[in-house]
Structure formats: structure tokens, C-alpha cells
Coordinates of C-alpha atoms in Angstrom, one line a residue:
Chain A
M107 CA 1.1 19.9 -20.4
N108 CA 4.6 19.3 -21.6
A109 CA 4.2 15.8 -20.2
I110 CA 1.9 15.0 -23.1
V111 CA 4.5 15.9 -25.6
Y112 CA 7.2 13.9 -23.7
I113 CA 5.1 10.8 -23.4
A114 CA 4.0 11.0 -27.0
R115 CA 7.6 11.4 -28.2
R116 CA 8.8 8.5 -26.0
E117 CA 6.0 6.3 -27.3
M118 CA 6.9 7.0 -30.9
Q119 CA 10.6 6.6 -30.2
S120 CA 10.2 3.2 -28.7
Y121 CA 7.8 2.2 -31.5
L122 CA 10.4 3.0 -34.1
N123 CA 12.9 1.0 -32.0
S124 CA 10.9 -2.1 -32.2
P125 CA 10.6 -4.4 -35.3
V126 CA 6.9 -4.9 -34.7
A127 CA 6.1 -1.4 -35.8
Y128 CA 7.9 -1.9 -39.1
V129 CA 6.2 -5.2 -39.7
V130 CA 2.8 -3.8 -39.0
L131 CA 3.4 -0.6 -41.0
G132 CA 4.9 -2.6 -43.8
V133 CA 2.0 -5.0 -44.0
F134 CA -0.4 -2.1 -44.0
L135 CA 1.3 -0.4 -46.9
L136 CA 1.6 -3.7 -48.8
F137 CA -2.1 -4.4 -48.5
L138 CA -3.1 -0.9 -49.3
G139 CA -0.8 -0.6 -52.2
Y140 CA -1.6 -3.9 -53.7
F141 CA -5.4 -3.6 -53.5
Y142 CA -5.4 -0.1 -54.8
F143 CA -3.0 -0.4 -57.7
S144 CA -4.2 -3.8 -58.8
T145 CA -7.6 -2.3 -59.8
L146 CA -6.4 1.2 -60.7
F147 CA -5.2 0.2 -64.2
L148 CA -8.3 -1.9 -64.8
I149 CA -10.8 0.9 -64.4
G150 CA -8.6 3.1 -66.5
F151 CA -9.3 6.2 -64.6
A152 CA -6.8 8.1 -62.6
S153 CA -8.5 8.6 -59.3
M154 CA -7.8 8.1 -55.6
R155 CA -11.4 7.2 -54.9
N156 CA -10.7 3.5 -54.5
F157 CA -7.8 4.3 -52.2
F158 CA -10.1 6.2 -49.9
S159 CA -12.6 3.4 -49.7
L160 CA -9.9 0.9 -49.0
A161 CA -7.9 2.8 -46.4
P162 CA -10.7 3.0 -43.8
M163 CA -11.3 -0.8 -44.0
L164 CA -7.6 -1.5 -43.5
L165 CA -7.4 1.0 -40.6
V166 CA -10.1 -1.0 -38.9
V167 CA -7.5 -3.6 -38.5
F168 CA -4.3 -1.6 -38.3
G169 CA -5.5 1.2 -36.0
P170 CA -6.1 -1.3 -33.1
A171 CA -3.0 -3.3 -34.1
L172 CA -0.8 -0.2 -33.8
S173 CA -2.4 0.9 -30.5
M174 CA -2.8 -2.4 -28.7
R175 CA 0.5 -2.1 -26.9
L176 CA 0.2 1.4 -25.7
I177 CA -1.1 0.6 -22.2
A178 CA -1.3 -3.2 -22.1
E179 CA 2.5 -3.6 -22.5
E180 CA 3.2 -1.2 -19.6
R181 CA 0.7 -3.1 -17.5
K182 CA 2.4 -6.3 -18.3
S183 CA 6.0 -5.1 -17.7
G184 CA 5.0 -3.1 -14.6
T185 CA 6.3 0.2 -16.0
I186 CA 2.8 1.6 -15.7
E187 CA 3.6 2.1 -12.0
S188 CA 6.5 4.4 -12.6
L189 CA 4.6 6.2 -15.3
L190 CA 1.7 6.9 -12.9
N191 CA 4.1 7.9 -10.2
F192 CA 5.4 10.9 -12.1
P193 CA 3.9 14.2 -11.1
V194 CA 1.5 14.2 -14.0
R195 CA -2.3 13.8 -14.2
D196 CA -3.8 10.6 -15.6
F197 CA -5.4 12.4 -18.5
E198 CA -2.0 13.7 -19.6
V199 CA -0.7 10.2 -19.6
V200 CA -3.7 9.1 -21.8
L201 CA -3.3 12.1 -24.2
G202 CA 0.4 11.4 -24.5
K203 CA -0.3 7.8 -25.3
F204 CA -3.0 8.8 -27.7
F205 CA -0.8 11.2 -29.7
G206 CA 2.0 8.7 -29.7
G207 CA -0.2 6.1 -31.3
F208 CA -1.8 8.6 -33.6
G209 CA 1.6 9.8 -34.7
I210 CA 2.6 6.3 -35.9
V211 CA -0.6 6.0 -37.9
V212 CA 0.1 9.4 -39.4
I213 CA 3.6 8.2 -40.4
G214 CA 1.9 5.2 -42.1
L215 CA -0.4 7.5 -44.0
L216 CA 2.5 9.8 -45.0
F217 CA 4.1 6.8 -46.8
T218 CA 1.0 6.7 -49.1
V219 CA 1.4 10.3 -50.2
P220 CA 3.7 9.2 -53.1
Y221 CA 0.6 7.4 -54.5
V222 CA -1.0 10.7 -55.0
F223 CA 1.8 12.0 -57.2
S224 CA 2.0 8.7 -59.1
V225 CA -1.6 8.8 -59.9
A226 CA -1.5 12.5 -60.8
W227 CA 1.3 11.7 -63.1
L228 CA -1.0 9.2 -65.0
V229 CA -3.4 12.0 -65.8
P230 CA -3.1 13.1 -69.5
K231 CA -1.5 16.5 -70.1
E232 CA -4.6 18.2 -71.3
M233 CA -6.6 17.3 -68.2
S234 CA -5.7 18.3 -64.7
F235 CA -5.8 16.2 -61.6
D236 CA -8.3 17.2 -59.0
Y237 CA -6.4 17.5 -55.7
G238 CA -9.6 18.6 -53.8
P239 CA -11.0 15.2 -53.0
V240 CA -7.5 13.9 -52.1
I241 CA -6.9 16.6 -49.5
G242 CA -10.4 16.0 -48.2
G243 CA -9.8 12.2 -48.2
Y244 CA -6.6 12.6 -46.2
L245 CA -8.3 14.9 -43.8
G246 CA -11.0 12.4 -43.4
L247 CA -8.5 9.6 -42.8
L248 CA -6.8 11.6 -40.0
F249 CA -10.1 12.1 -38.2
L250 CA -11.1 8.5 -38.8
S251 CA -7.7 7.2 -37.5
S252 CA -7.9 9.4 -34.4
S253 CA -11.1 7.6 -33.4
F254 CA -9.7 4.2 -34.2
V255 CA -6.5 4.9 -32.2
A256 CA -8.7 6.1 -29.3
F257 CA -10.7 2.9 -29.5
G258 CA -7.5 0.9 -29.6
L259 CA -6.1 2.8 -26.6
L260 CA -9.3 2.2 -24.6
A261 CA -9.0 -1.5 -25.4
S262 CA -5.4 -1.5 -24.4
S263 CA -6.2 0.0 -21.0
L264 CA -8.6 -2.9 -20.2
T265 CA -6.0 -5.7 -20.2
K266 CA -2.4 -6.8 -19.8
N267 CA -2.6 -8.9 -22.9
Q268 CA -1.9 -7.2 -26.2
I269 CA -3.7 -9.8 -28.3
V270 CA -6.9 -9.4 -26.2
A271 CA -6.4 -5.6 -26.5
F272 CA -6.3 -5.9 -30.3
V273 CA -9.4 -8.1 -30.4
I274 CA -11.4 -5.7 -28.3
G275 CA -10.2 -2.7 -30.2
F276 CA -10.9 -4.4 -33.5
V277 CA -14.5 -5.3 -32.4
L278 CA -15.0 -1.6 -31.3
C279 CA -13.8 -0.3 -34.7
V280 CA -15.7 -2.9 -36.7
F281 CA -18.9 -2.0 -34.8
F282 CA -18.6 1.7 -35.5
F283 CA -17.5 1.0 -39.1
L284 CA -20.3 -1.4 -40.0
I285 CA -23.2 0.2 -38.0
D286 CA -24.5 2.2 -41.0
K287 CA -24.5 -0.9 -43.2
V288 CA -27.3 -2.4 -41.1
A289 CA -29.2 0.9 -41.3
V290 CA -31.1 -0.2 -44.4
L291 CA -32.8 -2.9 -42.3
M292 CA -34.1 -0.3 -39.8
P293 CA -37.1 1.9 -39.7
Y294 CA -36.4 5.3 -41.1
S295 CA -36.2 7.1 -37.7
W296 CA -33.7 4.5 -36.5
A297 CA -31.7 4.4 -39.6
F298 CA -30.8 8.0 -39.1
I299 CA -29.3 7.3 -35.7
F300 CA -27.3 4.3 -37.0
E301 CA -26.0 6.3 -39.9
F302 CA -25.0 9.1 -37.6
L303 CA -23.0 6.8 -35.3
S304 CA -21.1 5.3 -38.2
V305 CA -17.5 6.2 -38.6
D306 CA -17.6 5.4 -42.3
A307 CA -20.6 7.6 -43.2
H308 CA -18.9 10.7 -41.7
F309 CA -15.7 9.8 -43.5
A310 CA -17.6 9.6 -46.8
N311 CA -18.8 13.2 -46.2
I312 CA -15.3 14.5 -45.6
A313 CA -13.8 12.5 -48.4
R314 CA -16.3 14.0 -50.8
G315 CA -14.7 17.3 -49.8
V316 CA -17.6 18.5 -47.7
L317 CA -16.2 19.8 -44.4
D318 CA -19.2 19.9 -42.2
S319 CA -18.9 20.8 -38.5
R320 CA -21.2 17.9 -37.7
D321 CA -18.7 15.4 -39.0
L322 CA -15.8 16.9 -37.3
L323 CA -17.7 17.2 -34.1
Y324 CA -18.7 13.5 -34.4
Y325 CA -15.0 12.4 -34.6
L326 CA -14.0 14.7 -31.9
S327 CA -16.7 13.5 -29.6
I328 CA -16.1 9.7 -30.1
T329 CA -12.4 10.2 -29.7
T330 CA -13.0 12.2 -26.5
V331 CA -15.4 9.7 -25.1
A332 CA -13.0 6.8 -25.7
L333 CA -10.1 8.8 -24.1
F334 CA -12.4 9.7 -21.2
F335 CA -13.1 6.1 -20.5
T336 CA -9.4 5.2 -20.9
T337 CA -8.6 7.8 -18.2
R338 CA -11.3 6.2 -16.0
M339 CA -9.7 2.8 -16.5
L340 CA -6.3 4.1 -15.4
R341 CA -7.9 5.6 -12.4
R342 CA -9.5 2.3 -11.5
S343 CA -6.2 0.6 -11.5
R344 CA -5.2 2.9 -8.6
A345 CA -8.1 1.9 -6.4
Chain B
M168 CA 1.3 28.4 9.9
T169 CA 4.8 27.8 10.9
K170 CA 6.8 25.2 9.1
A171 CA 8.6 23.6 12.0
T172 CA 11.9 22.0 11.2
S173 CA 10.7 19.0 13.1
M174 CA 7.9 18.3 10.6
P175 CA 8.1 14.6 9.7
I176 CA 8.9 13.6 6.2
I177 CA 6.3 10.9 6.3
Q178 CA 3.3 11.0 8.5
V179 CA 0.8 8.1 8.3
R180 CA -2.4 8.1 10.4
D181 CA -4.8 5.2 10.7
L182 CA -4.1 4.1 7.2
L183 CA -6.5 1.4 5.9
K184 CA -6.6 -0.3 2.6
S185 CA -9.0 -3.0 1.6
Y186 CA -9.4 -4.9 -1.7
G187 CA -13.1 -5.9 -1.5
S188 CA -13.3 -7.9 1.7
V189 CA -9.6 -8.4 2.1
H190 CA -7.8 -5.9 4.3
A191 CA -4.3 -5.4 3.2
I192 CA -3.6 -2.7 5.8
K193 CA -5.5 -2.5 9.0
G194 CA -4.9 0.9 10.6
L195 CA -1.2 1.9 10.3
T196 CA 0.2 4.9 12.1
F197 CA 3.8 6.0 12.0
A198 CA 6.0 9.0 11.3
V199 CA 9.4 9.2 9.8
G200 CA 11.7 12.2 10.6
K201 CA 14.2 13.9 8.4
G202 CA 17.4 12.0 7.7
Q203 CA 16.3 8.6 8.9
V204 CA 17.0 5.4 7.0
V205 CA 14.0 3.3 7.9
G206 CA 13.8 -0.5 7.2
F207 CA 10.3 -1.7 6.5
L208 CA 10.0 -5.4 7.4
G209 CA 7.3 -7.9 7.4
P210 CA 6.4 -11.3 5.8
N211 CA 5.1 -11.4 2.3
G212 CA 1.6 -10.1 2.1
A213 CA 1.9 -8.0 5.3
G214 CA 1.2 -4.8 3.4
K215 CA 4.6 -3.3 2.9
S216 CA 4.3 -2.8 -0.8
T217 CA 0.7 -1.5 -0.5
T218 CA 1.8 1.0 2.1
M219 CA 4.6 2.2 -0.1
K220 CA 2.3 2.4 -3.1
I221 CA -0.1 4.6 -1.1
L222 CA 2.8 6.9 0.0
T223 CA 4.0 7.3 -3.6
G224 CA 0.5 8.2 -4.7
Y225 CA 0.0 5.2 -6.9
L226 CA -2.8 3.6 -4.8
Q227 CA -5.7 5.3 -3.1
P228 CA -6.2 4.2 0.6
T229 CA -9.6 3.2 1.8
S230 CA -9.4 5.4 4.8
G231 CA -6.9 7.3 6.9
T232 CA -4.3 9.8 5.8
A233 CA -0.8 9.9 4.6
Q234 CA 1.4 13.0 4.3
I235 CA 4.7 13.6 2.7
L236 CA 6.4 16.8 4.0
G237 CA 3.0 17.8 5.3
I238 CA 1.3 17.4 1.9
D239 CA -1.6 15.0 1.7
V240 CA -0.9 12.3 -0.8
M241 CA -4.5 12.0 -1.8
R242 CA -5.7 15.6 -2.0
H243 CA -2.5 17.0 -3.4
S244 CA -1.1 13.9 -5.0
I245 CA 0.8 15.6 -7.8
E246 CA 2.5 18.0 -5.4
A247 CA 3.4 15.2 -3.0
R248 CA 4.8 13.0 -5.8
K249 CA 7.4 15.7 -6.6
H250 CA 9.2 15.1 -3.3
I251 CA 9.5 11.4 -3.7
G252 CA 11.9 9.2 -5.5
Y253 CA 10.5 5.7 -5.9
L254 CA 12.1 2.4 -6.8
P255 CA 9.2 0.0 -7.3
E256 CA 9.5 -3.7 -6.6
N257 CA 11.1 -5.7 -9.5
N258 CA 12.3 -2.4 -10.8
P259 CA 10.3 -2.2 -14.1
L260 CA 12.1 -0.2 -16.8
Y261 CA 11.6 0.5 -20.5
E262 CA 13.9 -2.1 -21.9
E263 CA 13.9 -0.9 -25.4
M264 CA 15.3 2.5 -24.4
M265 CA 18.9 3.5 -23.9
V266 CA 20.0 4.4 -20.3
M267 CA 20.6 8.0 -21.3
E268 CA 17.3 8.3 -23.3
Y269 CA 15.4 6.8 -20.3
L270 CA 17.0 9.2 -17.8
E271 CA 16.2 12.1 -20.1
F272 CA 12.6 11.0 -20.3
V273 CA 12.5 10.7 -16.5
A274 CA 14.0 14.2 -16.1
Q275 CA 11.4 15.6 -18.5
M276 CA 8.6 13.9 -16.6
R277 CA 10.0 15.1 -13.4
Q278 CA 9.7 18.7 -14.7
I279 CA 13.4 19.5 -14.3
P280 CA 14.0 22.7 -16.2
K281 CA 15.8 22.2 -19.5
S282 CA 18.8 24.2 -18.4
K283 CA 19.4 22.0 -15.4
R284 CA 18.5 18.7 -16.9
R285 CA 21.9 17.7 -18.4
M286 CA 23.6 18.5 -15.1
M287 CA 21.2 16.6 -12.9
I288 CA 21.3 13.6 -15.1
E289 CA 25.1 13.6 -15.1
K290 CA 25.0 13.8 -11.3
A291 CA 22.6 10.9 -11.0
I292 CA 24.7 8.9 -13.5
H293 CA 27.8 9.6 -11.5
E294 CA 26.2 8.9 -8.1
C295 CA 24.9 5.5 -9.3
G296 CA 28.1 4.5 -11.2
L297 CA 26.3 4.3 -14.5
G298 CA 29.1 5.9 -16.6
P299 CA 30.1 2.8 -18.6
V300 CA 26.6 1.9 -19.7
V301 CA 24.9 5.2 -20.6
G302 CA 24.8 4.4 -24.3
K303 CA 23.5 0.8 -23.9
D304 CA 19.9 -0.5 -24.2
I305 CA 18.4 -1.1 -20.8
G306 CA 17.3 -4.6 -22.0
V307 CA 20.9 -5.8 -22.3
L308 CA 22.1 -4.7 -18.9
S309 CA 22.9 -7.0 -16.0
K310 CA 20.5 -7.0 -13.1
G311 CA 23.0 -5.0 -11.0
Y312 CA 23.2 -2.2 -13.5
C313 CA 19.4 -2.3 -14.0
Q314 CA 19.0 -1.7 -10.3
R315 CA 21.4 1.3 -10.6
V316 CA 19.3 2.7 -13.4
G317 CA 16.3 2.3 -11.1
F318 CA 18.2 4.2 -8.4
A319 CA 19.2 6.9 -10.9
Q320 CA 15.7 7.5 -12.1
A321 CA 14.6 7.7 -8.4
I322 CA 17.1 10.4 -7.5
V323 CA 17.5 12.4 -10.6
H324 CA 15.1 15.1 -9.4
E325 CA 16.8 15.2 -6.0
P326 CA 13.8 14.2 -3.9
Q327 CA 13.9 14.5 -0.1
L328 CA 12.4 11.1 0.3
L329 CA 13.4 7.8 -1.3
I330 CA 11.0 4.9 -1.2
L331 CA 12.7 1.7 -2.1
D332 CA 10.7 -1.5 -2.5
E333 CA 13.1 -4.5 -2.0
P334 CA 16.0 -2.8 -3.6
T335 CA 18.4 -5.8 -3.3
S336 CA 16.1 -8.6 -4.2
G337 CA 17.4 -10.9 -7.0
L338 CA 21.0 -9.5 -6.9
D339 CA 24.1 -11.5 -6.3
P340 CA 26.1 -10.9 -3.1
N341 CA 28.6 -8.5 -4.7
Q342 CA 25.8 -6.5 -6.2
I343 CA 23.9 -6.5 -2.9
I344 CA 26.9 -5.0 -1.2
E345 CA 27.3 -2.3 -3.9
I346 CA 23.6 -1.4 -3.7
R347 CA 23.7 -1.3 0.1
S348 CA 26.6 1.1 0.1
L349 CA 24.7 3.2 -2.4
I350 CA 21.7 3.3 -0.1
K351 CA 24.0 4.3 2.8
K352 CA 25.5 7.1 0.7
L353 CA 22.1 8.4 -0.4
G354 CA 20.8 8.1 3.2
K355 CA 23.3 10.7 4.3
E356 CA 21.3 13.4 2.5
K357 CA 17.9 11.9 2.2
T358 CA 15.2 10.2 4.2
V359 CA 14.9 6.6 3.1
L360 CA 12.1 4.1 3.6
M361 CA 13.1 0.7 2.3
S362 CA 11.5 -2.7 2.5
T363 CA 13.6 -5.8 2.5
H364 CA 13.5 -9.5 3.3
I365 CA 17.1 -9.6 4.3
L366 CA 17.2 -8.9 8.0
S367 CA 20.9 -8.4 8.3
E368 CA 20.6 -5.8 5.6
A369 CA 18.0 -3.9 7.6
Q370 CA 20.3 -4.2 10.6
S371 CA 23.4 -2.9 8.9
T372 CA 21.8 -0.2 6.7
C373 CA 18.9 1.2 8.7
S374 CA 18.8 3.4 11.8
R375 CA 15.3 2.3 12.5
I376 CA 13.1 -0.7 11.8
L377 CA 9.4 -0.9 11.4
I378 CA 8.0 -4.4 11.4
I379 CA 4.5 -4.9 10.1
H380 CA 2.5 -8.1 10.2
D381 CA -1.0 -8.7 8.9
G382 CA -1.5 -5.0 8.1
K383 CA -0.5 -3.8 11.5
L384 CA 2.6 -2.3 13.0
V385 CA 4.1 -4.8 15.5
A386 CA 7.5 -3.2 16.1
D387 CA 9.1 0.2 15.8
D388 CA 12.6 0.5 17.1
T389 CA 16.3 0.7 16.4
P390 CA 17.9 -2.5 15.3
L391 CA 19.9 -2.6 18.5
Q392 CA 16.9 -2.3 20.7
L393 CA 15.0 -4.9 18.8
T394 CA 17.7 -7.5 19.3
Q395 CA 18.3 -6.7 23.0
Q396 CA 15.0 -6.0 24.6
E397 CA 13.9 -9.4 25.7
G398 CA 16.3 -11.7 27.6
G399 CA 18.4 -14.2 25.8
I400 CA 20.3 -17.5 26.1
I401 CA 23.6 -18.3 27.7
Y402 CA 25.7 -21.2 26.8
V403 CA 27.6 -22.8 29.7
V404 CA 30.1 -25.7 29.9
V405 CA 31.0 -26.9 33.4
A406 CA 33.5 -29.6 34.3
P407 CA 34.3 -31.4 37.6
K408 CA 37.6 -31.0 39.3
Q409 CA 40.2 -33.8 38.9
G410 CA 39.0 -37.1 40.2
E411 CA 35.5 -35.9 41.0
K412 CA 32.3 -36.7 39.3
L413 CA 29.5 -34.4 38.0
S414 CA 26.0 -35.3 36.8
K415 CA 23.8 -33.3 34.6
K416 CA 21.2 -33.2 37.2
Q417 CA 23.5 -31.5 39.7
V418 CA 24.4 -28.7 37.3
L419 CA 20.8 -28.3 36.2
E420 CA 19.6 -27.8 39.8
Q421 CA 22.3 -25.3 40.6
L422 CA 21.8 -23.2 37.5
A423 CA 18.0 -23.3 37.8
S424 CA 18.2 -21.8 41.3
I425 CA 19.7 -18.6 40.0
F426 CA 17.4 -15.6 40.1
G427 CA 16.1 -14.5 36.7
V428 CA 16.8 -17.8 34.9
T429 CA 13.7 -19.0 33.2
K430 CA 14.9 -22.4 31.9
V431 CA 17.9 -24.7 31.8
E432 CA 18.4 -27.4 29.2
P433 CA 21.2 -29.8 28.8
I434 CA 22.9 -30.1 25.5
N435 CA 23.1 -33.8 24.9
E436 CA 25.2 -33.6 21.8
Y437 CA 28.1 -32.1 23.8
Q438 CA 31.0 -34.6 23.3
D439 CA 33.9 -33.2 25.4
H440 CA 34.7 -33.6 29.0
G441 CA 32.1 -31.7 31.0
V442 CA 28.4 -30.8 31.0
A443 CA 27.0 -28.3 28.6
M444 CA 23.8 -26.3 29.3
M445 CA 21.6 -23.7 27.7
V446 CA 20.4 -21.2 30.2
G447 CA 17.5 -18.9 29.3
Y448 CA 16.7 -15.7 31.0
D449 CA 14.1 -13.0 30.5
K450 CA 15.5 -9.7 31.9
E451 CA 18.8 -9.2 33.6
D452 CA 21.9 -10.9 32.2
P453 CA 22.7 -13.6 34.9
R454 CA 26.3 -14.4 33.8
A455 CA 27.8 -13.0 37.0
D456 CA 25.5 -15.1 39.1
I457 CA 26.2 -18.2 37.1
F458 CA 30.0 -17.7 37.5
Q459 CA 29.6 -17.2 41.3
K460 CA 27.3 -20.3 41.5
I461 CA 29.8 -22.5 39.7
V462 CA 32.8 -21.3 41.8
S463 CA 30.9 -21.8 45.1
A464 CA 29.9 -25.3 43.9
N465 CA 33.6 -25.9 43.3
W466 CA 33.4 -26.8 39.7
I467 CA 35.4 -25.6 36.8
L468 CA 33.8 -23.2 34.3
L469 CA 35.1 -24.3 30.9
E470 CA 33.1 -22.0 28.7
M471 CA 30.4 -19.3 29.0
R472 CA 29.0 -17.1 26.3
R473 CA 25.9 -15.3 25.5
K474 CA 24.1 -16.3 22.4
E475 CA 23.2 -13.1 20.5
I476 CA 19.5 -12.7 19.6
T477 CA 19.3 -12.1 16.0
L478 CA 16.8 -9.8 14.3
E479 CA 15.6 -13.0 12.6
E480 CA 14.4 -14.3 16.0
T481 CA 12.7 -11.1 16.9
F482 CA 11.1 -11.1 13.5
R483 CA 9.9 -14.7 13.8
R484 CA 8.5 -14.0 17.2
L485 CA 6.6 -10.9 16.1
T486 CA 5.2 -12.2 12.8
K487 CA 4.3 -15.8 13.8
E488 CA 0.9 -17.2 12.9

């Protein structure tokens, strides 16, 4: 089990040693900051609501972008062979990779925490800033990112090429992000299923501050399913 | 169950590996005992790397069994991997990591207890001569040093068995010699299975050579035996006595009549005084008989030497077509 920690730590280390990570994180924060603050002053209301509707959209792109290299790069350079020759189980490798990628996304999100205090500072003295939805929002983002990183990791296990991995991961994320948007076109009994499958709909629940076990279970299960298939893909490369 | 001391380090039985309809290994059986340094030879695509990858637990064989210290590499893969140090072909490394960082990571993954980690890493660094580069990024190292890092990661957990896939390929002659002496040093304590394309390397480094061709074992012997077992060629130069004449035909007839000689061929390019011949034989060395023949024919023997059969020739013969 320690192996998971070691792999995750190594993954984050080598991430932070490469310029790509800083570029991707920088662009993520730039976009998020720009789009959020450019409208904040127009609506004249100190709320993080817009932030939490923007962030999932950006994570659809940046989740797979940050996780595309996790396995694809090792396949390309051949280090995957050494990694799979260590006396560790395949699922430990996958979990280590997952937490490594997830850790980087968490670092990205940590950089947005100052936004909260900036916005709270804008609130007039006689009113108090409501931290409830913010905490809920961040919690939701964590769950949402975990599923996007898992999708990105699955995509990364399918190919040697990081760009291909990104595109596949992006398509997976977009699919689960947009699926509830087509629900309106469906008969009612179907619409329910589509909405349940949507990453965004569950995020909205959590961001509202409603912690429902169904939402948590949803994220846990799609993350688990993606990681399960990633492990299968690794096993297939041994055949 | 008694654990006999004679238990082989590697035991491979009827190993078969196919990729779809292509058979990479077609029933391989061999055993390697403790302390041997075994050279694994064969043309490209013969199945050397595939065999090694099965032994290290990276690939699953289609059928057959492979055991490391009596542990089945398929059923108890994790346990078997603990006893192996492996240097893969092309020696892939995490280039963005520092040598020290990388070895620490390997030590962690090899489950070396924290208290011993530092000591065992130091030992591997010392043994592989990595001292001057521990603080450098792997990406900036020369190929020779990269190879040493590859060796260090393979021995840091002190495995009983080292599997080296073309450990000297792509190195310059100086580096090759350094790596070879490292292998020899490591081979004193460990069992080594190494593949190579440089036959002289196998000859000088290994105590035993396995040659595989087309997925099957075609030779298994000591380097000495492999280069001696089947006949050879003797180079003879004969000259007539003062004032006499000597034709190629005469010499050819005389030499061909010797027992055990399989063929005699004149060397036309020979420029000096005399007649030069290549004499082939299949079993016993006929040099004594050749000498007698020449003396009794009243000629002068200017030169006679046996042409050594090289491992190259044996290799070519065994792996043709």
C-alpha cells in the first residue's frame, strides 16, 4: 500500500520539475481568474457562484490536460516496464498515478482559495459573507476533479501519444459533462437517467451545499469504474 | 518440502509465447544454477527479450512454466519479482529525476525498510561508480553513466538474480569494458542472465551460453565447448626442396589422403615461395599426420597453424535460415 504513496509522490515531484505543469496550471488560473473577475464587478454582488459554474467547465479541459501524460509518457519512454516490474500490484500503480494527478489538480484549486478571501473582503461590513456554499463548492470541485482525472488516466492508459490521450480524455469528460444538457429532449423516464449520469448535475447539488450520499456515491463509482478499466488496460499490455 | 541447495535459480519448462498467430517462443526449457553467468544469444527476434520479460513477470506466457528460486512467476508474480534485478533493453529511466531521487524511489518501490534504505543505496552507488553524478539529472548523463544508473537500480535490493537485456548496446568501447567488468564483479555473488549481440563479450564474460533461434534452444554449453566441438580448419604452407618442383595437385592429393580430413582447398592468393592449403577436418586434429605426410613426401613444411573456430561461426551455423 505504501507503493501508492511513493508513486503518487514521484508523480507530483516530476510534474513540478517540468515546465509543462506550470504552463498548464498558469493558463488554468489565468482563464478562471479572468472570466470570473471580469463579470464579478458587473453584477455588483459578492458571490462565488459564477466561479463554481466556470470551474467545472475549465476542468473539462484541464483535468485531461494534467493527466494525459500519467501513463502515456511512460509507455512512450519505456519506463512503464520498470514500473510494472516492481513487486507491486497493477491497481497500486493505477491508484498511485491517480492520486499523483489528482494532487496536481488540488494544487491548482488551492491557488484559487485567495479568490474567496478577496470576494469576502468586498462584502459590506454590515453583511456577512456566506462561506457555506463556498465550502460546498470546493468539495464538489474535488469530487468532480477526481472523476475527470480518472477519465484522463484511463485515456492515458490507452495510448503512447499524450495528445491522443488528451483528446480521448476530453471527449469522455465532455460527454459526462454535457449529458444532462440533452436531457430536455428526452422522454421523462429517460431524462432522469441522463441527468443522473451527468457530472455537472451532481456537482450542482453539492455546490448548493446539499451533501447527498447519492452524489458522493456517483462520483466514487465513476472514478472507480474508470480506474478499474485503467487497471485492465495495464494488465492487457502484459499479455 | 526440503529446500535443496541445488535448487536452480531459474527453471523454465516448455515455455511458449504467442502474439496472435505469431509464436515468439516455441517451447523453451532450461535451468540456470546458482552463481552462473549465463549469456543469452540469438538473432534479433529469436525471443530473447520475450523470455526475459516473462522471467521478470512483465509478460504472461501463453503456456509452460517459469520459476525463480522455485517461485512460479505467474502464480506468485509479486513474490518472484522480489528476487530479480532487471535491466531492460534500452535502459529506460525517468530523465527528469536526479540520480539520488531515482534510486530512492526504486528503493521505496523495492520495499527496502527505511532504516536500511540509505545504506543500500550508498552501496549500489559505490558498486556502480555513480559517486560523481548522484546530484545530477538523469537526462543530462552520458550513456555510460545512464547504464550504471540502470545497474544500480537493478541491484539496490540485492537480488539473487540479475537479468540484463543487452547491457552494453550503444556504448563506446571504453564504456563497454567498464560495464563488462561490472558484470563480472556482480557475477561473483549473483546469478546473471544476460543477452548480448557481441559474441566475444559472451565468450569473455559468461560461464555458459544459451543460443536460441526462432523461439527454440539450439545450443547450451560453455563458450569453450561451443568453439571446439566440431572440427576445424588447418592452414598449411608446403615448399619443395632446393632445385625441386612442387605442384598444387601433388600436395592436394597427399593431404586429402590423410584420415579424418574432409576437404583440402588451395589458397590461390598465396604469393610466396611454396603452396598454401586449407585443410578441413571434422573430428580429430590431424596436424601430426599432416606433418608426417609432408616429411615422408620429402617436402619442407613452412607453416602450419590451426584456425580457431570463433563463437561467431558456431552462432552463424546454428542460427542460419
